[in-house]
Tab-separated table of C-alpha atoms and ligand atoms in Angstrom:
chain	number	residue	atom	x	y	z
L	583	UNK	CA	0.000	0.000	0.000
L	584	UNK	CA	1.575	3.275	-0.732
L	585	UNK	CA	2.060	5.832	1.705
L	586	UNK	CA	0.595	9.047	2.247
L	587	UNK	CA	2.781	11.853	1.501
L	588	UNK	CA	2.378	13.606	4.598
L	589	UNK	CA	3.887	11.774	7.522
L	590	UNK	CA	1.037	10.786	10.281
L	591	UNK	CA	1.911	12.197	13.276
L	592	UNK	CA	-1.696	13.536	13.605
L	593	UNK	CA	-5.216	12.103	13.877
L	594	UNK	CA	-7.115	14.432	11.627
L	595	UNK	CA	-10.548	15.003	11.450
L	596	UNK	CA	-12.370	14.437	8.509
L	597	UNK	CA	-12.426	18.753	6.953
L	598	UNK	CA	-10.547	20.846	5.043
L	599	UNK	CA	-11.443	25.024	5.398
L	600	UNK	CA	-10.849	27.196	2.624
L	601	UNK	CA	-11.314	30.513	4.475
L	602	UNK	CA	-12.311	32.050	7.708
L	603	UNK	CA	-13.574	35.244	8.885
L	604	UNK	CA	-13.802	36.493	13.172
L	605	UNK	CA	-15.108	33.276	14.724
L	606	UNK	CA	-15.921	31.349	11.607
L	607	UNK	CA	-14.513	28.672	9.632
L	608	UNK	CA	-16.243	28.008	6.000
L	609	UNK	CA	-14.775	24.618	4.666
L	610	UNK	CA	-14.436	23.107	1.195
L	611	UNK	CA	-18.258	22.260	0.905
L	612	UNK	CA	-19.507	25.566	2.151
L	613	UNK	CA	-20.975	24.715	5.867
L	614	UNK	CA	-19.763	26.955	8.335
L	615	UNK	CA	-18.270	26.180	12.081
L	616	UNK	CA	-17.973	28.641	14.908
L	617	UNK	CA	-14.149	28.492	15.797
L	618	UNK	CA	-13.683	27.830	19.319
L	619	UNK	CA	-10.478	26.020	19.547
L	620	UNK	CA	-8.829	28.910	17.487
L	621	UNK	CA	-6.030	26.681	15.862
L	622	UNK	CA	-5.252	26.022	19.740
L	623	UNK	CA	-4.844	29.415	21.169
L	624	UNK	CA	-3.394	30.926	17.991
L	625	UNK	CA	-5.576	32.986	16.546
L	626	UNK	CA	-6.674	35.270	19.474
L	627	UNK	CA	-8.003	38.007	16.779
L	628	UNK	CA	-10.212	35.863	14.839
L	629	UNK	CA	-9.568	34.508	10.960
L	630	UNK	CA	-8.676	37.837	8.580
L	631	UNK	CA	-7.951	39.943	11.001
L	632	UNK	CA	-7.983	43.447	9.131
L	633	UNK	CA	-5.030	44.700	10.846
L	634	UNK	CA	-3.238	41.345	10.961
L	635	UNK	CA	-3.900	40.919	7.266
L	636	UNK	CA	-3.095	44.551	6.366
L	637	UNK	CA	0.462	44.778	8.278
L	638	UNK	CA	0.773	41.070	6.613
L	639	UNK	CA	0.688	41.907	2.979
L	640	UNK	CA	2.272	45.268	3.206
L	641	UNK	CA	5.540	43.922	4.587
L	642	UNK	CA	5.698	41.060	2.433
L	643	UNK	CA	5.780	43.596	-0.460
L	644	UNK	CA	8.082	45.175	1.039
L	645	UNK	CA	10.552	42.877	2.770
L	646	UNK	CA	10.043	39.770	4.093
L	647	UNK	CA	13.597	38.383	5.215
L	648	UNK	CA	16.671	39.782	5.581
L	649	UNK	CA	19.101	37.577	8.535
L	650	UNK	CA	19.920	38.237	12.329
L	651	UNK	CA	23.287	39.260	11.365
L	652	UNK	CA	21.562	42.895	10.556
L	653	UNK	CA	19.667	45.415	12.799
L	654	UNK	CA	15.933	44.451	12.091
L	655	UNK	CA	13.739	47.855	13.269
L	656	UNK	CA	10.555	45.830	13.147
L	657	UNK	CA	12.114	43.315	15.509
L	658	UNK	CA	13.093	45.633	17.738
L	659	UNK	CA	9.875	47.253	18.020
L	660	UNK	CA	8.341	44.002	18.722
L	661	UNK	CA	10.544	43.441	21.738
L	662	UNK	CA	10.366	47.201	23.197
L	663	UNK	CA	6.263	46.671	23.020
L	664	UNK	CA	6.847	43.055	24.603
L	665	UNK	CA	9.429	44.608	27.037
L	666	UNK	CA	7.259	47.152	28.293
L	667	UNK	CA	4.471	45.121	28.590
L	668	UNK	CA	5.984	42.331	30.536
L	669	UNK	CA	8.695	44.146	33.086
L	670	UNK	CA	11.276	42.270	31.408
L	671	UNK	CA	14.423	43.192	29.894
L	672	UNK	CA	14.728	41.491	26.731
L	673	UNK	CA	13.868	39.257	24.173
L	674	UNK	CA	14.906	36.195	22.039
L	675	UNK	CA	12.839	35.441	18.936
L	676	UNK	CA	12.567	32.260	17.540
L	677	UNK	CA	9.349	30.297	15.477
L	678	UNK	CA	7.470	28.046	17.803
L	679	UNK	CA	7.074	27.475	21.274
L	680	UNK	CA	9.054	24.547	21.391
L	681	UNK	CA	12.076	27.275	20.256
L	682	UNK	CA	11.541	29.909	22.805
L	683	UNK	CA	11.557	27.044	25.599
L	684	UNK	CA	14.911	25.746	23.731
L	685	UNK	CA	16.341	28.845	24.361
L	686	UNK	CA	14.866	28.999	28.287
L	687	UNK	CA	16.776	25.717	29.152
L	688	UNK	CA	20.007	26.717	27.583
L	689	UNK	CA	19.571	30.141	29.920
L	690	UNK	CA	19.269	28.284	32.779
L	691	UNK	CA	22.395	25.672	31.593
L	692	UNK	CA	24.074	28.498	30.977
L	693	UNK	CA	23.172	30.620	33.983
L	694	UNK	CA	23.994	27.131	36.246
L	695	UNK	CA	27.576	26.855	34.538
L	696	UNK	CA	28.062	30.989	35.379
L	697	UNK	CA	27.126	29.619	38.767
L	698	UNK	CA	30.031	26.915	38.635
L	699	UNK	CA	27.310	24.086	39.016
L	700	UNK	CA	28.312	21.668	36.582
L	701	UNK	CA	25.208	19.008	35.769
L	702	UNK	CA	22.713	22.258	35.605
L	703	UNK	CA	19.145	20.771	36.710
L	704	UNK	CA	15.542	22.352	35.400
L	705	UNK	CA	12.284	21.402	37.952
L	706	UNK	CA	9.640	20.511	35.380
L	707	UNK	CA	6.193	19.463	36.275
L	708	UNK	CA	4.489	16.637	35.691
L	709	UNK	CA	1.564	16.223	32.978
L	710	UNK	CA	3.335	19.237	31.459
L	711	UNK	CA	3.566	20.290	28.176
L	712	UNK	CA	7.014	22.490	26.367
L	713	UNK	CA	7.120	21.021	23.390
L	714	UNK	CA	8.220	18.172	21.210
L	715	UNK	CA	12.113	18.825	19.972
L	716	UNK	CA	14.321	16.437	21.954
L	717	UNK	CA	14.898	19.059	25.205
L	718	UNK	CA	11.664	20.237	25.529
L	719	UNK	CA	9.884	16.822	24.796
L	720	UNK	CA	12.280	15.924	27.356
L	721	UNK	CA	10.609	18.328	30.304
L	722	UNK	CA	7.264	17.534	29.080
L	723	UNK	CA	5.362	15.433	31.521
L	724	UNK	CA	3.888	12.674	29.306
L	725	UNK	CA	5.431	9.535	29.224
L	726	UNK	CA	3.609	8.561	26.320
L	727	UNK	CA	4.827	11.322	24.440
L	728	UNK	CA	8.402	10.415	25.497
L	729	UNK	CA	8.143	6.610	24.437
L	730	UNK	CA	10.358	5.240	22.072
L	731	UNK	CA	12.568	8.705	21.933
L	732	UNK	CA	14.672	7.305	24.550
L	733	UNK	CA	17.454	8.736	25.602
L	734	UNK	CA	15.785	11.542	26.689
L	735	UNK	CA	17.537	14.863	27.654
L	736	UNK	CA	19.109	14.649	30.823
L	737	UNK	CA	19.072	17.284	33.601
L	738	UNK	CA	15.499	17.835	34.474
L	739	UNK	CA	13.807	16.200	37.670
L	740	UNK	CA	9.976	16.563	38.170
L	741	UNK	CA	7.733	17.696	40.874
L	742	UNK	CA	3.675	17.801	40.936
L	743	UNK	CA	2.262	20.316	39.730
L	744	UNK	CA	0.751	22.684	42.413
L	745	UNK	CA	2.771	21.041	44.819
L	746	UNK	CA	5.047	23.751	46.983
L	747	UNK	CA	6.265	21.455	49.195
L	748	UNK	CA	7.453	19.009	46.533
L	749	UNK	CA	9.170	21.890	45.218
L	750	UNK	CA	11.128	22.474	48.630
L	751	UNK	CA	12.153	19.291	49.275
L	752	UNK	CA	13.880	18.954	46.007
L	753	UNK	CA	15.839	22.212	47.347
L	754	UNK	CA	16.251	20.656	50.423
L	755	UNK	CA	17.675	17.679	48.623
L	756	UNK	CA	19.353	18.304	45.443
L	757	UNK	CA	22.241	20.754	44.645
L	758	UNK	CA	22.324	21.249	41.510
L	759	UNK	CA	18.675	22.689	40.849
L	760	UNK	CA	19.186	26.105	38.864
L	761	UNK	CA	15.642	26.570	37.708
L	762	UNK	CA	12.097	26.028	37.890
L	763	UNK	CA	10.099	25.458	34.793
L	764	UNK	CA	6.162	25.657	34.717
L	765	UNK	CA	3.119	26.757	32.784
L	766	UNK	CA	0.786	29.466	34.835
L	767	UNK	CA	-2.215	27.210	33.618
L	768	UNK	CA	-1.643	23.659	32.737
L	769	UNK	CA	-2.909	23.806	28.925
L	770	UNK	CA	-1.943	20.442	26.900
L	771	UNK	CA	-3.144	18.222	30.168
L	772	UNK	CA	-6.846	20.151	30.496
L	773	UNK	CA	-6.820	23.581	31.528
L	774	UNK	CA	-5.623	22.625	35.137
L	775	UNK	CA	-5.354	25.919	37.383
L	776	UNK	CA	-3.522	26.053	40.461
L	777	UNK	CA	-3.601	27.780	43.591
L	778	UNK	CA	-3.826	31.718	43.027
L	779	UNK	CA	-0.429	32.270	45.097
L	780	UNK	CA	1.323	29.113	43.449
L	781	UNK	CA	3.374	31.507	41.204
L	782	UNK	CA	3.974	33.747	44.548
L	783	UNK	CA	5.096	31.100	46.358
L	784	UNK	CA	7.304	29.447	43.448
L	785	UNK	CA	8.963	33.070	43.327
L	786	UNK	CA	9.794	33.098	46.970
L	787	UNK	CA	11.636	29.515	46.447
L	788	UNK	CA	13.436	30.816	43.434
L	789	UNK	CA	14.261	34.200	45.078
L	790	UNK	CA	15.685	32.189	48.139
L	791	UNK	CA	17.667	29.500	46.436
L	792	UNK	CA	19.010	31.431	43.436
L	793	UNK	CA	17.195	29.814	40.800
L	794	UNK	CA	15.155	31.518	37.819
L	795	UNK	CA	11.679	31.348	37.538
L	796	UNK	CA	10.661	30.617	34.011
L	797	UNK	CA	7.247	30.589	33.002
L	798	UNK	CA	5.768	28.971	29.811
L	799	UNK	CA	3.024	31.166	28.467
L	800	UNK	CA	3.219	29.686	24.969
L	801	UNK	CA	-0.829	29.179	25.580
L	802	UNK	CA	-1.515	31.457	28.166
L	803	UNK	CA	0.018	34.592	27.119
L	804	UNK	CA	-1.057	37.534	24.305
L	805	UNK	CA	-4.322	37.874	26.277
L	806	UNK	CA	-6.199	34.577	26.683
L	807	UNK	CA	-6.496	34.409	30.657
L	808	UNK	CA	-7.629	37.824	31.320
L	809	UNK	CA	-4.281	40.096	31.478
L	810	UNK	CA	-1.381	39.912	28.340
L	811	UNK	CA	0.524	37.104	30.398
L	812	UNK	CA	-1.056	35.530	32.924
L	813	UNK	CA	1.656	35.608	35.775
L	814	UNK	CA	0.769	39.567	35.522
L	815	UNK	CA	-2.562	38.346	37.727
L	816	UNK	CA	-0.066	36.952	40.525
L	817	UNK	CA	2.213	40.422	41.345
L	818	UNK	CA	5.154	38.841	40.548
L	819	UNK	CA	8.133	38.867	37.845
L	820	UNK	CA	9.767	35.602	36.277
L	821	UNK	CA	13.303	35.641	35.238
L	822	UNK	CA	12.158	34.294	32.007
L	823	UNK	CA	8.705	34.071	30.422
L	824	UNK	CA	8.109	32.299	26.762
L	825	UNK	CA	5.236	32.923	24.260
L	826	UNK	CA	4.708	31.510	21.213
L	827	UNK	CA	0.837	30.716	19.901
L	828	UNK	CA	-1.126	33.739	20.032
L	829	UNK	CA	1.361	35.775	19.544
L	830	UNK	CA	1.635	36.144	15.352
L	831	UNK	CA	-2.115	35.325	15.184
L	832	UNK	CA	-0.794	32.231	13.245
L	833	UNK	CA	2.282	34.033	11.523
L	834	UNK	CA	4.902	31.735	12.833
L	835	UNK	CA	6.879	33.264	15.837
L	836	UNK	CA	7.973	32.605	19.197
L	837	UNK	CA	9.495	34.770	22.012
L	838	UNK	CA	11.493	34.206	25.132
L	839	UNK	CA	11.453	37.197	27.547
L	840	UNK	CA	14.385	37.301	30.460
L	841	UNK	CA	14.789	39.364	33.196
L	842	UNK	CA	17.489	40.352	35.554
L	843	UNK	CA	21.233	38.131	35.550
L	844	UNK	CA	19.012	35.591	33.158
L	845	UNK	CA	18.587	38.776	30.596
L	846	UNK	CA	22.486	38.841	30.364
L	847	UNK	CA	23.269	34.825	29.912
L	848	UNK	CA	23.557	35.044	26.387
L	849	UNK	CA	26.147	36.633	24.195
L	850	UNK	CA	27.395	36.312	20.772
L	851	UNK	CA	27.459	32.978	19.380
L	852	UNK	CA	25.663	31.459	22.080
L	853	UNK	CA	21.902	31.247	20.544
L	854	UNK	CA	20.499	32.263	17.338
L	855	UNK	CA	17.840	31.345	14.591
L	856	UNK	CA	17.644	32.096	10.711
L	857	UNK	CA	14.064	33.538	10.718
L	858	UNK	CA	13.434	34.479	13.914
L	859	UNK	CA	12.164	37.462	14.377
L	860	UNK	CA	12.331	38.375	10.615
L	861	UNK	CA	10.702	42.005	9.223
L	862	UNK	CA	7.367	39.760	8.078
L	863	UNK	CA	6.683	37.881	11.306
L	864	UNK	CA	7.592	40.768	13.386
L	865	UNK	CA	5.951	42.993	11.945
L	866	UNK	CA	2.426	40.396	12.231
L	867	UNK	CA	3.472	40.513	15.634
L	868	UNK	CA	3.301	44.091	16.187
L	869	UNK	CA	-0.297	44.166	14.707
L	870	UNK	CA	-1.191	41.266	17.241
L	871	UNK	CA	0.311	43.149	19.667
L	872	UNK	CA	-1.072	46.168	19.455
L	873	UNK	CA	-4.524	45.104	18.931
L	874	UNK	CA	-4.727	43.235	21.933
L	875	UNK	CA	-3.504	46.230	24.089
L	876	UNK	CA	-5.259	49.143	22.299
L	877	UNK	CA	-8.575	47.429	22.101
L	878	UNK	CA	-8.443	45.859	25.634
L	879	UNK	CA	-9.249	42.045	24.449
L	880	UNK	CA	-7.381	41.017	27.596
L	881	UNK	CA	-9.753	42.145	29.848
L	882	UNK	CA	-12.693	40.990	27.211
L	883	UNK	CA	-11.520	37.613	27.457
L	884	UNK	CA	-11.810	37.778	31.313
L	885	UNK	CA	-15.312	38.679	30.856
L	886	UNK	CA	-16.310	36.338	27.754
L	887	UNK	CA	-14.517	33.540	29.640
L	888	UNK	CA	-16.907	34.578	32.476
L	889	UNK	CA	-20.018	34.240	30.525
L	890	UNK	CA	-19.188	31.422	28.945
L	891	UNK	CA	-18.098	29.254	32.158
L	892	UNK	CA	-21.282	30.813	33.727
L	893	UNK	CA	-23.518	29.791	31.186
L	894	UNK	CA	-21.794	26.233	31.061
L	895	UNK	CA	-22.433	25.762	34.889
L	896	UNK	CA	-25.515	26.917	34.893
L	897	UNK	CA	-27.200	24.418	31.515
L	898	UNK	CA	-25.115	21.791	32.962
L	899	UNK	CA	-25.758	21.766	36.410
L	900	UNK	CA	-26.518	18.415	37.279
L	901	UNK	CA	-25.862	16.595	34.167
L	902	UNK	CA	-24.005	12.896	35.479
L	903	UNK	CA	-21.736	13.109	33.189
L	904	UNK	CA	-20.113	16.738	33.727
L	905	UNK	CA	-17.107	16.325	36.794
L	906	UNK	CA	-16.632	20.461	36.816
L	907	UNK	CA	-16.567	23.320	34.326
L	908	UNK	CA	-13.609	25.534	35.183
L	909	UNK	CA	-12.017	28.060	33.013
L	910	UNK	CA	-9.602	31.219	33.734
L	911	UNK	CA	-9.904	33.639	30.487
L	912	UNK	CA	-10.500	32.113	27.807
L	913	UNK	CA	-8.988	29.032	28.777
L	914	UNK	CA	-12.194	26.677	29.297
L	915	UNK	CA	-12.363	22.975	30.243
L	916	UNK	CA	-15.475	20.405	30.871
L	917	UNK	CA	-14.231	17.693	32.726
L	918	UNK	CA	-16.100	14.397	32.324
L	919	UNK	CA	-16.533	12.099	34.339
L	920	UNK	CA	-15.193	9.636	31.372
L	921	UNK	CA	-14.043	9.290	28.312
L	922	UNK	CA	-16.006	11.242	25.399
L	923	UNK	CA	-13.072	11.748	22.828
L	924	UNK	CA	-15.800	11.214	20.126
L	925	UNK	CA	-17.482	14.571	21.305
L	926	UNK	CA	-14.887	16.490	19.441
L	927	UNK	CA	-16.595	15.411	16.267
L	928	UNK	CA	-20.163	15.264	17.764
L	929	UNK	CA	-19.438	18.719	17.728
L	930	UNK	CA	-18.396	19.217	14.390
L	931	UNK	CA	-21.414	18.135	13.139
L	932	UNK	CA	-23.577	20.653	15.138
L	933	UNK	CA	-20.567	23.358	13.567
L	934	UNK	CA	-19.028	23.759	16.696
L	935	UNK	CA	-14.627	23.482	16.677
L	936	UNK	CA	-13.448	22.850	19.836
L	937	UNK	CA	-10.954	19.218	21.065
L	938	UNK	CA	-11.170	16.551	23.806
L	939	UNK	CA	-7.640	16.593	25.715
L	940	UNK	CA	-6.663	14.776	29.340
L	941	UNK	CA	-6.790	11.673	28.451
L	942	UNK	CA	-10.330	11.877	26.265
L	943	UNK	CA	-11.898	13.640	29.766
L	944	UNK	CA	-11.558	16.852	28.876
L	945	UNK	CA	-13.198	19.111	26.317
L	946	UNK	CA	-11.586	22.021	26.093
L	947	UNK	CA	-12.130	25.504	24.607
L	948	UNK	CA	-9.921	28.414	23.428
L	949	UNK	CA	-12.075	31.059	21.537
L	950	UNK	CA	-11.047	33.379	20.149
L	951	UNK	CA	-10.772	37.285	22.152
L	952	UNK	CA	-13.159	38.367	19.412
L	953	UNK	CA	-15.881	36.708	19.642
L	954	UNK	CA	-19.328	38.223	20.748
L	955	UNK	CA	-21.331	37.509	23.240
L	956	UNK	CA	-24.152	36.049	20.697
L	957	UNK	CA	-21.373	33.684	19.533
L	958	UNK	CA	-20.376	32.581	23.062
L	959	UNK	CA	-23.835	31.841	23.695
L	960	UNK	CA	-24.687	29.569	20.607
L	961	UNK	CA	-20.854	28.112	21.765
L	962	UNK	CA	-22.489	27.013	25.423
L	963	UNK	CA	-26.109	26.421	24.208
L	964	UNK	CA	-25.113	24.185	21.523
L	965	UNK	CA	-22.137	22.286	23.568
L	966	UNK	CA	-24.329	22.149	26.551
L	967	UNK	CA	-27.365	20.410	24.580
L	968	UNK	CA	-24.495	17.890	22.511
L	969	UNK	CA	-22.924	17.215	26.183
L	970	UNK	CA	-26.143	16.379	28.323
L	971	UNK	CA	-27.942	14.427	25.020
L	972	UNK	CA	-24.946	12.359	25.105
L	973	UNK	CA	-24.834	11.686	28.711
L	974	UNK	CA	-28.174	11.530	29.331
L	975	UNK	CA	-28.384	7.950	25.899
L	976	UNK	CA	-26.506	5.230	25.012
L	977	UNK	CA	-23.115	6.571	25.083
L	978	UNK	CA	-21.742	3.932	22.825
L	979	UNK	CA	-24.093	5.307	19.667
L	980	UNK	CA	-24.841	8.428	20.517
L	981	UNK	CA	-28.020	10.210	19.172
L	982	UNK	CA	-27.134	13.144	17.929
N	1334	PLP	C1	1.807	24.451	22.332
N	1334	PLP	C2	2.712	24.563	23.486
N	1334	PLP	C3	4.108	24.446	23.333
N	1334	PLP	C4	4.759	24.070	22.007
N	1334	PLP	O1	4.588	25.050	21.041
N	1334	PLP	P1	4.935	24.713	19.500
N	1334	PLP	O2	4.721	26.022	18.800
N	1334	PLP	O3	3.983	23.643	19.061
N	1334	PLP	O4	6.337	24.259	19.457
N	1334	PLP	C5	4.905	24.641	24.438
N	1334	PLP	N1	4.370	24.938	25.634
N	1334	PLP	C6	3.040	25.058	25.824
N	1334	PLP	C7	2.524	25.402	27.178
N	1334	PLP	C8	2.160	24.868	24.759
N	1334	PLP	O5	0.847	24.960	24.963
C-alpha cells in the first residue's frame, strides 16, 4: 500500500477550510463552524484579522527576510512593546514554542555553569507540556509522548504540579537545581489551574535558592487568561517568560522574555535562529500586539470567559456526566466524568470546533478574544445540549 505523503503524526478530522472570517470557519463544501479552539490558542483576533492581514501583505511587499546578522527595526519594536508590557528586559525570537523554551533551558544551563554548578538541573512538572524537539519533549510530563525517543535529555527532575512542598524538598535535597520550569495554567493536560499564590510562592523559592523562575506562556500569554501574560494576575516577575501561539495570530513566531542576571546569559554565538524574528513575522506581531492592548481584548476575554463558564455551569448543572466546568480567560475545560473523545466530532457536526484533551476527559475551549457575546452563547447552548444528550443515551451510539 503506498504511503501518504504527509507523515502521520496527527489524527485528523475528517475537513478541510478554505477561508475564515472572526469566529468562523467556511470549509471546502460551504458549511460553516464557529471556531472555538482557534487553531489552539493561535488565533486570538479571529480569521482575517484586518489589521493582521493589512500589516501582513504590506511587509511582504516590502521585505520579508533579511538575517539576524543585521539590525531588524521591526524586531526591535516588537521586543520594546513586549518589554514594556511584561517588566522584562529582553527578548529572544525564535518560530514556535518549542524554540523559545529551547532557548529557556540553555539560559538556565548556561546561567547554572556561570554559577560553577556543573550538571545544571531544570524542575519541570508533571503532565506538562514544552514542546516536542528532543529538550523540551524531554521536560514535558507525558510519558507517552516520550516513548520510544529514549534517551531523553538529561538534567530535568519533576515535581507535581501545584505542589510547593514538593518543590522544597527537592531544594532541600538536590544541589544542583538552577531553575524552575512551569506553565501558569496547565494547557496540553486540560486547563488545570492552580492555587492563586502558586506563582507567589514558586517566586519566593526561586528568590531564596538562586534559581530563575521561568514561566511557559506559549498558551496562556497575548491575552487569553484575562491580562497579556497571565503571571501579571499573581504580582510577581519571572526571570524568564516564553510565548509563542497567540502571539503572530498564526504568523509563525515565538518569544522568550528574560529578566534580571538571566537577561544577560547570552552573548554572541551562544543562541540564534535564521528567521526568527524576521521584518514579516515581526511585523504580524506588532499588529497582534497592538490590537490586543489598544482594544483591551485582555480584559474581554476575562469577561467572555466569564459568561461562557457561567452559562456552562448553569445548563449543565446536574448533568451525570459533567465532573466540573472551570475556566480562567479564555482558557475553558469540561471535565467528564469519562471518556467522550468522540465529542470532538459530535461537535463538528452541530458546527461547533473545539478538542477533547486529558486523556479523552476533557473538552476544552480556546475562543477566540473576538468573539461576541451572541457567539459565546450559541458556543455554550449548543455544547451544553451535545454534552447532556450524550450523557443523558446510550453513550456507545450516541443520538445526535
Ligand atoms: C503548544 C505549546 C508548546 C509548544 O509550542 P509549539 O509552537 O507547538 O512548538 C509549548 N508549551 C506550551 C505550554 C504549549 O501549549
Amino acid at each position: 500500500m503506498a504511503l501518504e505523503p504527509v507523515m502521520k503524526t496527527y489524527n485528523r478530522l475528517s475537513v478541510a477550510f478554505e477561508r475564515g472570517e472572526g469566529a468562523w470557519l467556511y470549509d471546502t463544501d460551504g458549511n460553516k463552524y464557529l471556531d472555538a479552539l482557534s487553531g489552539i490558542a493561535v488565533t486570538g483576533l479571529g480569521h482575517a484579522h484586518p489589521a493582521v492581514t493589512h500589516a501582513i501583505s504590506e511587509q511582504a511587499a516590502r521585505l520579508i527576510h533579511t538575517s539576524n546578522l543585521y539590525s531588524i527595526p521591526l524586531q526591535e519594536q516588537l521586543a520594546e512593546r513586549l518589554t514594556r508590557i511584561s517588566g522584562m528586559d529582553n527578548v529572544f525570537f525564535g518560530n514556535s514554542g518549542a524554540e523559545a523554551n529551547e532557548a529557556a533551558i540553555k539560559i538556565a544551563r548556561r546561567y547554572g555553569h556561570s554559577k560553577g554548578i556543573d550538571l545544571p538541573t531544570i524542575i519541570v512538572m508533571e503532565n506538562s507540556f514544552h514542546g516536542r524537539t528532543m529538550a523540551t519533549l524531554s521536560a514535558t510530563g507525558n510519558r507517552s509522548a516520550q516513548a520510544g525517543f529514549e534517551p531523553l535529555v538529561a538534567g530535568f527532575v519533576r515535581a507535581p504540579f501545584n505542589d510547593v512542598d514538593a518543590i522544597r524538598t527537592i531544594a532541600a535535597n538536590n544541589p544542583n537545581v538552577v531553575a524552575i520550569l512551569v506553565e501558569p495554567i496547565q494547557g496540553e493536560s486540560g486547563v488545570m489551574i492552580p492555587a492563586d499564590d502558586y506563582l507567589a510562592q514558586l517566586r519566593d523559592i526561586c528568590d531564596e535558592q538562586d534559581w530563575l523562575l521561568m514561566l511557559d506562556e506559549v498558551q496562556t500569554g497575548n491575552g487569553r487568561t484575562g491580562t497579556y501574560f497571565a503571571y501579571q494576575q499573581s504580582g510577581i516577575v519571572p526571570d524568564v517568560v516564553t510565548t509563542a501561539k497567540g502571539l503572530g495570530n498564526g504568523m509563525p513566531i515565538g518569544a522568550c522574555l528574560a529578566s534580571g542576571n538571566a537577561a544577560k546569559v547570552f552573548v554572541p554565538g551562544n543562541h540564534g535562529s535564521t528567521f526568527g524574528g524576521n521584518p514579516l513575522a515581526s511585523a504580524a506581531a506588532l499588529a497582534v500586539v497592538d490590537t490586543i492592548c489598544n482594544e483591551g481584548l485582555a480584559e474581554r476575554a476575562k469577561q467572555l470567559g466569564e459568561r461562557i463558564v457561567n452559562g456552562f455551569r448553569e445548563q449543565l448543572s446536574g448533568a451525570e456526566y459533567v465532573k466540573e466546568v472551570r475556566g480562567r480567560g479564555l482558557m475553558i475545560a469540561i471535565e467528564l466524568t469519562e471518556a467522550g473523545t468522540e465529542l470532538a466530532v459530535l461537535a463538528k457536526v452541530k458546527g461547533v470546533l473545539l478538542n477533547v484533551t486529558g486523556g479523552g476527559k476533557i473538552v476544552r475551549m480556546l475562543p477566540p478574544l473576538i468573539m461576541s457575546d451572541t457567539e459565546a452563547d450559541l458556543l455554550v447552548n449548543t455544547i451544553s445540549k451535545l454534552i447532556k444528550i450524550y450523557s443523558a443515551d446510550d453513550r456507545a451510539k450516541p443520538r445526535v
